[in-house]
Short mmCIF file of C-alpha atoms in Angstrom, two decimals:
data_model
loop_
_atom_site.label_atom_id
_atom_site.label_comp_id
_atom_site.label_asym_id
_atom_site.label_seq_id
_atom_site.Cartn_x
_atom_site.Cartn_y
_atom_site.Cartn_z
CA MET A 1 -14.43 250.57 22.63
CA SER A 2 -11.67 249.40 20.40
CA PHE A 3 -12.60 247.49 17.33
CA PHE A 4 -9.52 245.31 17.70
CA LEU A 5 -9.60 242.86 20.55
CA ARG A 6 -6.35 241.48 22.07
CA GLY A 7 -6.35 237.80 22.07
CA ASP A 8 -5.68 235.83 25.20
CA ALA A 9 -2.09 234.63 25.34
CA SER A 10 -2.94 231.69 27.34
CA SER A 11 -5.61 230.60 25.01
CA GLY A 12 -4.71 228.40 22.09
CA LYS A 13 -6.80 230.36 19.63
CA LYS A 14 -5.14 231.71 16.59
CA SER A 15 -5.47 235.19 15.42
CA LYS A 16 -7.54 235.84 12.45
CA PHE A 17 -4.70 237.59 10.73
CA GLN A 18 -1.89 235.12 11.77
CA PRO A 19 -0.21 233.72 8.69
CA GLN A 20 -1.02 230.10 7.93
CA LYS A 21 1.72 227.46 7.33
CA ARG A 22 2.31 226.30 3.70
CA LYS A 23 1.57 222.73 2.95
CA LYS A 24 4.66 220.65 2.07
CA SER A 25 4.95 219.41 -1.43
CA ALA A 26 6.19 215.93 -2.44
CA LYS A 27 9.60 217.35 -3.24
CA ASP A 28 9.94 218.86 0.23
CA GLU A 29 8.95 215.65 1.86
CA THR A 30 11.65 213.79 -0.09
CA GLU A 31 14.26 216.31 1.11
CA ASP A 32 13.10 215.85 4.70
CA VAL A 33 13.53 212.11 4.40
CA LYS A 34 17.09 212.62 3.12
CA LYS A 35 17.92 214.92 6.01
CA THR A 36 16.56 212.44 8.47
CA LYS A 37 18.72 209.73 6.99
CA ARG A 38 21.76 211.96 7.15
CA LYS A 39 21.05 212.62 10.84
CA GLY A 40 20.68 208.91 11.42
CA LEU A 41 23.99 208.25 9.72
CA GLY A 42 25.56 210.91 11.83
CA ILE A 43 24.36 209.29 14.95
CA ARG A 44 25.47 205.88 13.75
CA ASN A 45 28.93 207.23 12.84
CA GLU A 46 29.21 208.68 16.31
CA GLU A 47 28.35 205.29 17.75
CA ILE A 48 31.03 203.36 15.78
CA ASP A 49 33.64 206.08 16.02
CA SER A 50 35.90 203.99 18.24
CA GLU A 51 35.89 201.06 15.83
CA SER A 52 36.71 203.28 12.83
CA GLU A 53 39.81 204.47 14.69
CA ILE A 54 41.00 200.87 15.06
CA ASP A 55 40.47 200.09 11.34
CA SER A 56 42.05 203.32 10.12
CA ASP A 57 45.57 202.02 10.65
CA GLU A 58 44.86 198.85 8.65
CA ALA A 59 43.26 200.86 5.83
CA GLY A 60 46.26 203.18 5.79
CA SER A 61 48.73 200.34 5.64
CA LYS A 62 46.65 198.78 2.85
CA ILE A 63 46.77 201.96 0.86
CA ASP A 64 50.50 202.20 1.44
CA SER A 65 51.04 198.64 0.32
CA GLU A 66 48.90 199.27 -2.78
CA SER A 67 50.97 202.26 -3.65
CA SER A 68 54.17 200.26 -3.12
CA ASP A 69 52.72 197.45 -5.31
CA ASP A 70 51.94 200.00 -8.03
CA GLU A 71 55.48 201.23 -7.88
CA THR A 72 56.90 197.67 -8.09
CA ALA A 73 54.71 196.92 -11.09
CA GLN A 74 56.05 200.00 -12.85
CA GLU A 75 59.60 198.94 -12.08
CA LYS A 76 58.74 195.45 -13.33
CA ARG A 77 57.29 196.81 -16.56
CA LEU A 78 60.41 198.90 -17.02
CA ARG A 79 62.64 195.87 -16.34
CA LEU A 80 60.66 193.64 -18.73
CA THR A 81 60.80 196.28 -21.42
CA LYS A 82 64.56 196.55 -21.05
CA GLN A 83 64.82 192.74 -21.11
CA TYR A 84 62.68 192.54 -24.24
CA LEU A 85 64.78 195.16 -25.93
CA ALA A 86 67.93 193.25 -24.95
CA GLU A 87 66.47 190.00 -26.36
CA LEU A 88 65.58 191.76 -29.61
CA GLU A 89 69.10 193.14 -29.83
CA SER A 90 70.56 189.68 -29.07
CA GLN A 91 68.35 188.03 -31.70
CA GLU A 92 69.31 190.60 -34.26
CA ARG A 93 72.98 190.12 -33.41
CA GLU A 94 72.64 186.29 -33.64
CA LYS A 95 70.77 186.63 -36.91
CA GLN A 96 73.45 188.84 -38.30
CA GLU A 97 76.13 186.42 -37.10
CA SER A 98 74.26 183.44 -38.53
CA GLU A 99 73.85 185.24 -41.82
CA GLU A 100 77.56 186.04 -41.81
CA PHE A 101 78.33 182.42 -40.91
CA LEU A 102 76.01 181.16 -43.65
CA THR A 103 77.63 183.51 -46.12
CA ASP A 104 81.05 182.33 -45.05
CA ALA A 105 79.98 178.69 -45.32
CA ILE A 106 78.54 179.22 -48.82
CA SER A 107 81.68 181.06 -49.83
CA HIS A 108 83.85 178.29 -48.42
CA ARG A 109 81.77 175.66 -50.26
CA LEU A 110 82.02 177.53 -53.53
CA LYS A 111 85.77 177.91 -53.09
CA GLU A 112 86.05 174.20 -52.45
CA GLU A 113 84.06 173.40 -55.58
CA VAL A 114 86.22 175.75 -57.64
CA LEU A 115 89.37 174.18 -56.24
CA GLU A 116 87.94 170.67 -56.83
CA GLN A 117 87.06 171.52 -60.42
CA SER A 118 90.57 172.89 -61.01
CA GLY A 119 92.16 169.89 -59.29
CA LYS A 120 93.77 171.97 -56.52
CA LEU A 121 91.62 170.91 -53.57
CA ARG A 122 93.64 168.92 -51.10
CA LYS A 123 92.29 168.11 -47.63
CA GLN A 124 95.00 167.13 -45.18
CA VAL A 125 93.31 164.35 -43.24
CA ALA A 126 95.81 161.45 -43.33
CA ASP A 127 97.50 162.52 -40.06
CA THR A 128 94.17 162.53 -38.23
CA TYR A 129 93.61 158.73 -38.57
CA GLU A 130 94.88 156.13 -36.13
CA GLU A 131 95.86 152.59 -37.02
CA PRO A 132 92.83 150.25 -37.06
CA THR A 133 92.67 147.35 -34.62
CA GLU A 134 91.15 143.88 -35.02
CA GLU A 135 87.87 145.21 -33.58
CA ASP A 136 87.64 147.66 -36.46
CA ILE A 137 87.62 144.93 -39.08
CA LYS A 138 84.36 143.29 -40.24
CA VAL A 139 84.31 140.33 -42.66
CA LEU A 140 81.31 139.58 -44.89
CA ARG A 141 81.02 136.13 -46.50
CA GLY A 142 78.69 135.38 -49.38
CA HIS A 143 80.56 134.79 -52.66
CA GLN A 144 81.74 131.31 -53.57
CA LEU A 145 84.71 132.48 -55.73
CA PRO A 146 87.20 135.35 -55.46
CA ILE A 147 85.73 138.88 -55.34
CA THR A 148 86.71 140.88 -58.41
CA CYS A 149 85.15 144.32 -57.82
CA LEU A 150 82.97 146.39 -55.54
CA VAL A 151 81.33 149.84 -55.20
CA ILE A 152 79.87 151.84 -52.32
CA SER A 153 76.66 153.85 -52.61
CA SER A 154 77.01 157.61 -52.33
CA ASP A 155 75.26 157.65 -48.93
CA ASN A 156 77.74 155.00 -47.65
CA LYS A 157 74.91 152.72 -46.55
CA PHE A 158 75.29 149.88 -49.10
CA ILE A 159 78.04 147.89 -50.76
CA PHE A 160 77.68 146.08 -54.06
CA SER A 161 80.17 143.32 -54.76
CA ALA A 162 80.79 140.95 -57.67
CA ALA A 163 82.90 137.85 -58.11
CA LYS A 164 84.14 135.15 -60.44
CA ASP A 165 80.98 133.17 -59.53
CA CYS A 166 79.10 135.68 -61.79
CA SER A 167 76.95 136.86 -58.87
CA ILE A 168 76.30 140.39 -57.50
CA ILE A 169 75.44 140.93 -53.85
CA LYS A 170 74.02 144.03 -52.16
CA TRP A 171 75.19 144.42 -48.53
CA ASP A 172 74.05 146.57 -45.66
CA VAL A 173 77.11 148.32 -44.24
CA GLU A 174 75.77 148.72 -40.72
CA THR A 175 74.41 145.18 -40.16
CA GLY A 176 76.63 143.33 -42.64
CA LYS A 177 73.61 141.42 -43.94
CA LYS A 178 72.79 140.55 -47.53
CA LEU A 179 69.92 142.58 -48.89
CA HIS A 180 69.78 141.26 -52.45
CA VAL A 181 71.58 138.58 -54.47
CA ILE A 182 71.70 138.56 -58.25
CA PRO A 183 72.76 134.93 -58.90
CA GLY A 184 75.20 134.06 -61.63
CA GLY A 185 74.20 131.74 -64.48
CA ARG A 186 75.98 128.96 -66.23
CA LYS A 187 77.58 129.32 -69.59
CA GLY A 188 75.12 128.77 -72.37
CA THR A 189 72.13 130.20 -70.39
CA GLU A 190 72.66 133.80 -71.59
CA GLY A 191 69.28 133.86 -73.39
CA ARG A 192 67.12 133.07 -70.42
CA HIS A 193 69.24 134.17 -67.41
CA LYS A 194 68.79 137.80 -66.45
CA GLY A 195 72.20 138.04 -64.70
CA HIS A 196 75.78 137.48 -65.80
CA THR A 197 77.01 134.11 -66.99
CA ALA A 198 80.72 135.00 -66.98
CA HIS A 199 83.19 136.61 -64.52
CA VAL A 200 81.97 140.05 -63.50
CA LEU A 201 85.04 142.31 -63.74
CA CYS A 202 83.70 145.78 -62.95
CA LEU A 203 80.93 147.71 -61.17
CA ALA A 204 79.89 151.38 -61.09
CA ILE A 205 77.07 153.29 -59.40
CA SER A 206 75.73 156.74 -60.27
CA SER A 207 76.03 159.64 -57.79
CA ASP A 208 72.26 159.79 -57.26
CA GLY A 209 72.02 156.00 -56.72
CA LYS A 210 69.63 155.56 -59.64
CA PHE A 211 71.77 153.20 -61.76
CA LEU A 212 74.15 150.34 -61.08
CA ALA A 213 76.23 149.10 -64.02
CA SER A 214 78.11 145.81 -64.23
CA GLY A 215 80.46 144.48 -66.92
CA CYS A 216 81.63 140.93 -67.56
CA ARG A 217 83.84 138.77 -69.78
CA ASN A 218 80.86 138.16 -72.11
CA LYS A 219 81.22 141.74 -73.48
CA LEU A 220 77.97 142.80 -71.82
CA ILE A 221 77.07 145.80 -69.66
CA HIS A 222 74.02 145.29 -67.50
CA VAL A 223 72.22 148.28 -65.95
CA TRP A 224 70.36 147.57 -62.68
CA ASN A 225 68.13 149.40 -60.29
CA PRO A 226 70.18 149.55 -57.08
CA SER A 227 67.14 149.61 -54.80
CA ASP A 228 65.59 146.31 -55.86
CA CYS A 229 68.37 144.91 -58.12
CA GLU A 230 66.03 144.53 -61.09
CA LEU A 231 67.54 144.57 -64.56
CA ILE A 232 66.79 147.79 -66.49
CA HIS A 233 68.81 147.50 -69.68
CA THR A 234 71.72 145.68 -71.36
CA PHE A 235 74.31 147.37 -73.57
CA ARG A 236 76.16 145.47 -76.27
CA GLY A 237 78.95 146.88 -78.35
CA HIS A 238 82.36 145.86 -77.00
CA ARG A 239 84.17 143.11 -78.84
CA ASP A 240 85.97 141.73 -75.76
CA ALA A 241 85.66 141.62 -71.99
CA VAL A 242 84.42 144.75 -70.30
CA SER A 243 87.23 145.57 -67.84
CA GLY A 244 86.16 148.90 -66.33
CA LEU A 245 83.14 151.11 -65.70
CA ALA A 246 82.88 154.67 -64.34
CA PHE A 247 80.07 157.19 -64.02
CA ARG A 248 80.79 160.82 -64.48
CA ARG A 249 79.94 162.45 -61.15
CA ASN A 250 76.51 164.06 -60.83
CA SER A 251 75.39 162.74 -64.20
CA HIS A 252 74.19 159.58 -65.97
CA GLN A 253 77.06 159.52 -68.43
CA LEU A 254 78.81 156.16 -68.31
CA PHE A 255 82.35 155.33 -69.49
CA SER A 256 83.32 151.74 -70.23
CA SER A 257 86.71 150.24 -71.06
CA SER A 258 87.43 146.88 -72.59
CA HIS A 259 90.11 144.41 -73.57
CA ASP A 260 89.24 145.36 -77.14
CA ARG A 261 91.41 148.50 -76.43
CA SER A 262 88.51 150.93 -76.77
CA VAL A 263 86.57 153.29 -74.47
CA LYS A 264 82.86 153.73 -75.05
CA ILE A 265 80.49 156.42 -73.77
CA TRP A 266 76.84 155.69 -72.96
CA ASN A 267 73.92 157.92 -72.02
CA LEU A 268 71.75 156.20 -69.44
CA ASP A 269 69.04 158.88 -69.56
CA GLU A 270 68.29 157.78 -73.07
CA MET A 271 69.76 154.27 -72.67
CA ALA A 272 71.81 154.95 -75.78
CA TYR A 273 75.32 154.57 -77.14
CA VAL A 274 77.18 157.84 -77.69
CA GLU A 275 80.68 157.25 -79.12
CA THR A 276 83.85 155.17 -79.08
CA LEU A 277 87.37 156.39 -78.26
CA PHE A 278 90.52 154.70 -79.56
CA GLY A 279 94.16 155.08 -78.65
CA HIS A 280 95.46 152.27 -76.45
CA GLN A 281 97.60 149.57 -78.06
CA CYS A 282 96.74 146.85 -75.56
CA ASP A 283 94.01 145.67 -73.20
CA ILE A 284 92.64 148.47 -71.03
CA THR A 285 92.76 147.37 -67.41
CA GLY A 286 91.05 150.18 -65.52
CA ILE A 287 89.06 153.40 -65.82
CA ASP A 288 87.97 156.28 -63.60
CA SER A 289 86.13 159.61 -63.89
CA LEU A 290 85.20 162.59 -61.70
CA THR A 291 83.21 165.75 -62.41
CA ARG A 292 84.72 166.92 -65.66
CA GLU A 293 83.62 165.40 -68.91
CA ARG A 294 86.71 163.26 -69.20
CA ALA A 295 87.94 159.81 -68.22
CA ILE A 296 91.31 158.30 -67.30
CA THR A 297 92.38 154.78 -68.32
CA SER A 298 95.31 152.45 -67.70
CA GLY A 299 96.58 150.64 -70.77
CA GLY A 300 98.02 147.49 -69.29
CA ARG A 301 100.93 146.20 -71.36
CA ASP A 302 101.24 149.27 -73.57
CA GLY A 303 102.64 151.07 -70.49
CA SER A 304 100.53 154.19 -70.98
CA ILE A 305 97.89 156.11 -69.05
CA ARG A 306 95.51 158.24 -71.06
CA ILE A 307 93.15 161.07 -70.12
CA TRP A 308 90.32 161.35 -72.58
CA LYS A 309 89.03 164.92 -73.08
CA VAL A 310 85.61 164.30 -74.55
CA VAL A 311 84.63 167.89 -75.30
CA GLU A 312 88.02 168.80 -76.78
CA GLU A 313 88.17 165.48 -78.65
CA SER A 314 91.75 164.99 -77.52
CA GLN A 315 93.79 162.84 -75.14
CA LEU A 316 96.80 163.21 -72.87
CA VAL A 317 99.31 160.34 -72.75
CA PHE A 318 101.48 159.51 -69.71
CA HIS A 319 104.37 157.00 -69.39
CA GLY A 320 106.37 155.93 -66.35
CA HIS A 321 105.84 152.34 -65.21
CA GLN A 322 108.13 149.56 -66.40
CA GLY A 323 105.46 146.84 -66.26
CA SER A 324 101.79 146.44 -67.02
CA ILE A 325 99.63 149.13 -65.43
CA ASP A 326 96.84 147.23 -63.77
CA CYS A 327 94.95 149.85 -61.77
CA ILE A 328 94.24 153.58 -61.81
CA GLN A 329 92.42 156.01 -59.53
CA LEU A 330 91.84 159.76 -59.62
CA ILE A 331 92.62 161.67 -56.41
CA ASN A 332 91.22 164.93 -57.79
CA GLU A 333 90.97 166.51 -61.20
CA GLY A 334 94.67 167.31 -61.19
CA HIS A 335 96.31 164.25 -59.66
CA PHE A 336 95.98 160.43 -59.83
CA LEU A 337 97.48 157.24 -58.52
CA SER A 338 98.45 154.06 -60.42
CA GLY A 339 99.85 150.60 -59.67
CA ALA A 340 101.69 148.13 -61.93
CA ASP A 341 102.74 144.52 -61.95
CA ASP A 342 106.35 145.50 -61.35
CA GLY A 343 105.34 146.31 -57.76
CA SER A 344 105.58 150.09 -58.20
CA LEU A 345 103.13 152.69 -57.00
CA ALA A 346 103.15 156.05 -58.82
CA LEU A 347 101.76 159.49 -58.07
CA TRP A 348 101.02 161.73 -61.05
CA SER A 349 100.01 165.25 -62.03
CA VAL A 350 97.98 165.94 -65.17
CA MET A 351 100.50 168.72 -65.95
CA LYS A 352 103.46 166.33 -66.29
CA LYS A 353 103.98 163.37 -68.57
CA LYS A 354 106.12 161.51 -66.03
CA PRO A 355 105.16 160.53 -62.48
CA ILE A 356 105.95 162.99 -59.66
CA CYS A 357 106.72 160.20 -57.24
CA VAL A 358 107.37 156.47 -57.64
CA VAL A 359 107.51 153.96 -54.81
CA LYS A 360 109.24 150.82 -56.08
CA ASN A 361 108.43 147.46 -54.57
CA ALA A 362 105.65 149.10 -52.54
CA HIS A 363 104.32 145.73 -51.32
CA SER A 364 107.50 143.71 -51.35
CA ASN A 365 108.73 141.64 -48.42
CA LYS A 366 112.47 141.67 -47.88
CA GLU A 367 113.82 138.40 -46.64
CA ASN A 368 117.54 137.44 -46.69
CA ASP A 369 118.29 140.42 -48.97
CA LYS A 370 115.89 139.00 -51.50
CA VAL A 371 113.05 141.26 -52.65
CA GLU A 372 109.80 139.49 -53.55
CA GLU A 373 107.86 141.43 -56.13
CA ASN A 374 104.14 141.68 -55.54
CA TRP A 375 101.84 143.04 -58.18
CA ILE A 376 99.84 146.11 -57.22
CA SER A 377 96.37 144.74 -57.85
CA SER A 378 94.28 147.65 -56.55
CA VAL A 379 94.52 151.29 -55.47
CA ALA A 380 92.06 153.66 -53.82
CA ALA A 381 91.97 157.34 -52.95
CA LEU A 382 89.86 159.38 -50.57
CA LYS A 383 88.77 162.04 -53.05
CA SER A 384 90.43 165.48 -52.83
CA SER A 385 92.52 164.46 -49.83
CA ASP A 386 96.04 163.24 -49.06
CA LEU A 387 94.97 159.69 -48.05
CA VAL A 388 95.36 156.75 -50.44
CA ALA A 389 95.58 152.94 -50.11
CA SER A 390 96.96 150.05 -52.11
CA GLY A 391 96.56 146.27 -52.17
CA SER A 392 98.50 143.24 -53.46
CA LYS A 393 98.93 139.58 -52.64
CA ASP A 394 101.19 140.22 -49.59
CA SER A 395 98.06 140.05 -47.36
CA LEU A 396 98.36 143.71 -46.34
CA VAL A 397 96.28 146.77 -47.13
CA ARG A 398 98.76 149.62 -47.05
CA PHE A 399 97.75 153.20 -46.30
CA TRP A 400 99.80 156.11 -47.65
CA GLN A 401 99.98 159.85 -47.18
CA CYS A 402 100.55 162.18 -50.11
CA GLY A 403 103.08 164.85 -49.31
CA LYS A 404 102.99 168.57 -50.04
CA ASP A 405 101.93 169.30 -53.63
CA PHE A 406 101.61 165.50 -54.10
CA LYS A 407 105.39 165.19 -54.52
CA THR A 408 105.92 162.31 -52.06
CA LEU A 409 104.20 159.15 -50.81
CA GLN A 410 104.81 158.29 -47.13
CA PRO A 411 103.60 155.04 -45.52
CA LEU A 412 101.06 155.50 -42.73
CA PHE A 413 100.10 152.06 -41.43
CA ASN A 414 99.21 148.58 -42.67
CA VAL A 415 96.13 146.44 -42.02
CA PRO A 416 96.56 142.67 -42.27
CA VAL A 417 94.08 141.04 -44.70
CA VAL A 418 94.98 137.56 -45.95
CA GLY A 419 94.49 137.02 -49.68
CA PHE A 420 94.59 138.95 -52.92
CA ILE A 421 93.28 142.49 -52.50
CA ASN A 422 91.43 142.65 -55.79
CA ASP A 423 89.60 145.93 -55.20
CA LEU A 424 89.58 148.83 -52.69
CA GLU A 425 87.06 151.57 -52.16
CA PHE A 426 86.91 154.43 -49.61
CA ALA A 427 83.60 155.69 -48.18
CA SER A 428 82.96 159.19 -49.42
CA ASP A 429 83.22 160.57 -45.83
CA GLY A 430 86.38 158.60 -45.06
CA SER A 431 84.78 156.62 -42.27
CA PHE A 432 85.74 153.21 -43.63
CA LEU A 433 87.55 151.35 -46.42
CA VAL A 434 86.18 148.27 -48.15
CA ALA A 435 88.45 145.58 -49.62
CA GLY A 436 87.41 142.82 -52.02
CA VAL A 437 89.47 139.75 -51.11
CA GLY A 438 90.02 136.50 -53.01
CA GLN A 439 92.20 133.45 -53.12
CA GLU A 440 93.21 134.37 -56.68
CA HIS A 441 94.00 137.45 -58.71
CA ARG A 442 90.86 138.94 -60.27
CA LEU A 443 92.15 138.54 -63.89
CA GLY A 444 93.72 135.10 -63.69
CA ARG A 445 94.92 132.07 -61.70
CA TRP A 446 98.65 132.65 -61.57
CA TRP A 447 98.74 132.11 -57.78
CA ARG A 448 96.44 130.75 -55.16
CA ILE A 449 96.42 131.54 -51.46
CA LYS A 450 94.60 128.60 -49.84
CA GLU A 451 94.31 130.14 -46.38
CA ALA A 452 92.52 133.22 -47.76
CA LYS A 453 88.76 133.60 -47.66
CA ASN A 454 86.70 135.02 -50.54
CA SER A 455 85.08 137.86 -48.64
CA ILE A 456 84.32 141.54 -48.28
CA VAL A 457 86.38 143.22 -45.57
CA ILE A 458 85.19 146.51 -44.03
CA ILE A 459 87.98 148.42 -42.26
CA LYS A 460 86.62 151.10 -39.96
CA LEU A 461 88.78 154.20 -39.88
CA ARG A 462 88.93 156.08 -36.62
CA LYS A 463 90.26 159.57 -36.09
CA LYS A 464 92.61 160.44 -33.27
CA GLU A 465 91.03 161.98 -30.23
CA SER A 466 93.25 165.03 -30.41
CA SER A 467 91.89 165.75 -33.89
#
């Protein structure tokens, strides 16, 4: 009998030597769970297979659009980069052009200043102006007696005028209103009245607008603050009426002329007297100055014009008029204009002792072959240009053009202003001309025009449209 017994196949009994199954560890159980989940996902994917086919087209188109968007963004970045580089290049080019323009502007300005200093600067502007109309004329009334002198501030905003009533008025150019009035005093009140008590014959204002100077028949020079018209200082020293005042441009050096035939120099920074210049043989009637340390004067009845070179301590003497030289004005450092009581208007060069051009009877009216002589009572010049003006008692302000090299004087147009034109002054930018008008001559009472009004007349100067 065999020791080994065959087990019954049908019976569920296990053999003694049948290998037993290994118990599953925690790790194996975790893997089984993962497999089960994967199978579940597989089944689920099979269930939604039809829907995924529908969405696949949309997903593909979305991916395509995203790729196309990425490509457009790249092109956009490239385009913006090119645009940025172009802008940088344009800015650099503009900067270079602006620097070149600035350099050219500075060079042009320096050349102008050099030409102005040498007296060779001449701006041709006379042809660009058209004849003023009645609408371009503004009349300011305020003085009781004839206006004798006036000045315009360097910014062309204010006018200061003086008259035989001993008063000084500050005007606003734009509105025409009075801003300040320095009233005149009566004779004998000099000790207690802060203003003038005699005819004010001359005014001058510094380039920076810090000082206003006025001179009168009482031999006094008052220095005022132009902003509030308060008295700052009074100079005494002349032995007769102060007939002219002029500031050296861009400084506080003041030149004064007098009927005592002398020229005095004052330093307003120190409020001090500097020196006296002698040479004229008769009353000095007018004075002017520009940038150089020199002054020009008209000698009235002695028939001479003198340029005083302060640094060189010398003077240049000019002769040419037949009568008394009553007014003088510098055009630039090399040329000047003068008027006399013989009715002549003369154009001069500092390099010649005689006038370059003389216009006789410049303000005369010809009636029945009879020439009426009118004194030239005032002249004005637009600095460093070819435009000048003159006034008399013929009730006309006459504008003139200086020819090439200042060799001729050609009439441009006339503006009717009734009365004696006792003073004329151009705005520094040439936008208007101011005339001081009176019923009488500023220095005497030889004639009287009753229909005239003692007033300030502002003549607006317009340029032609083509210019």
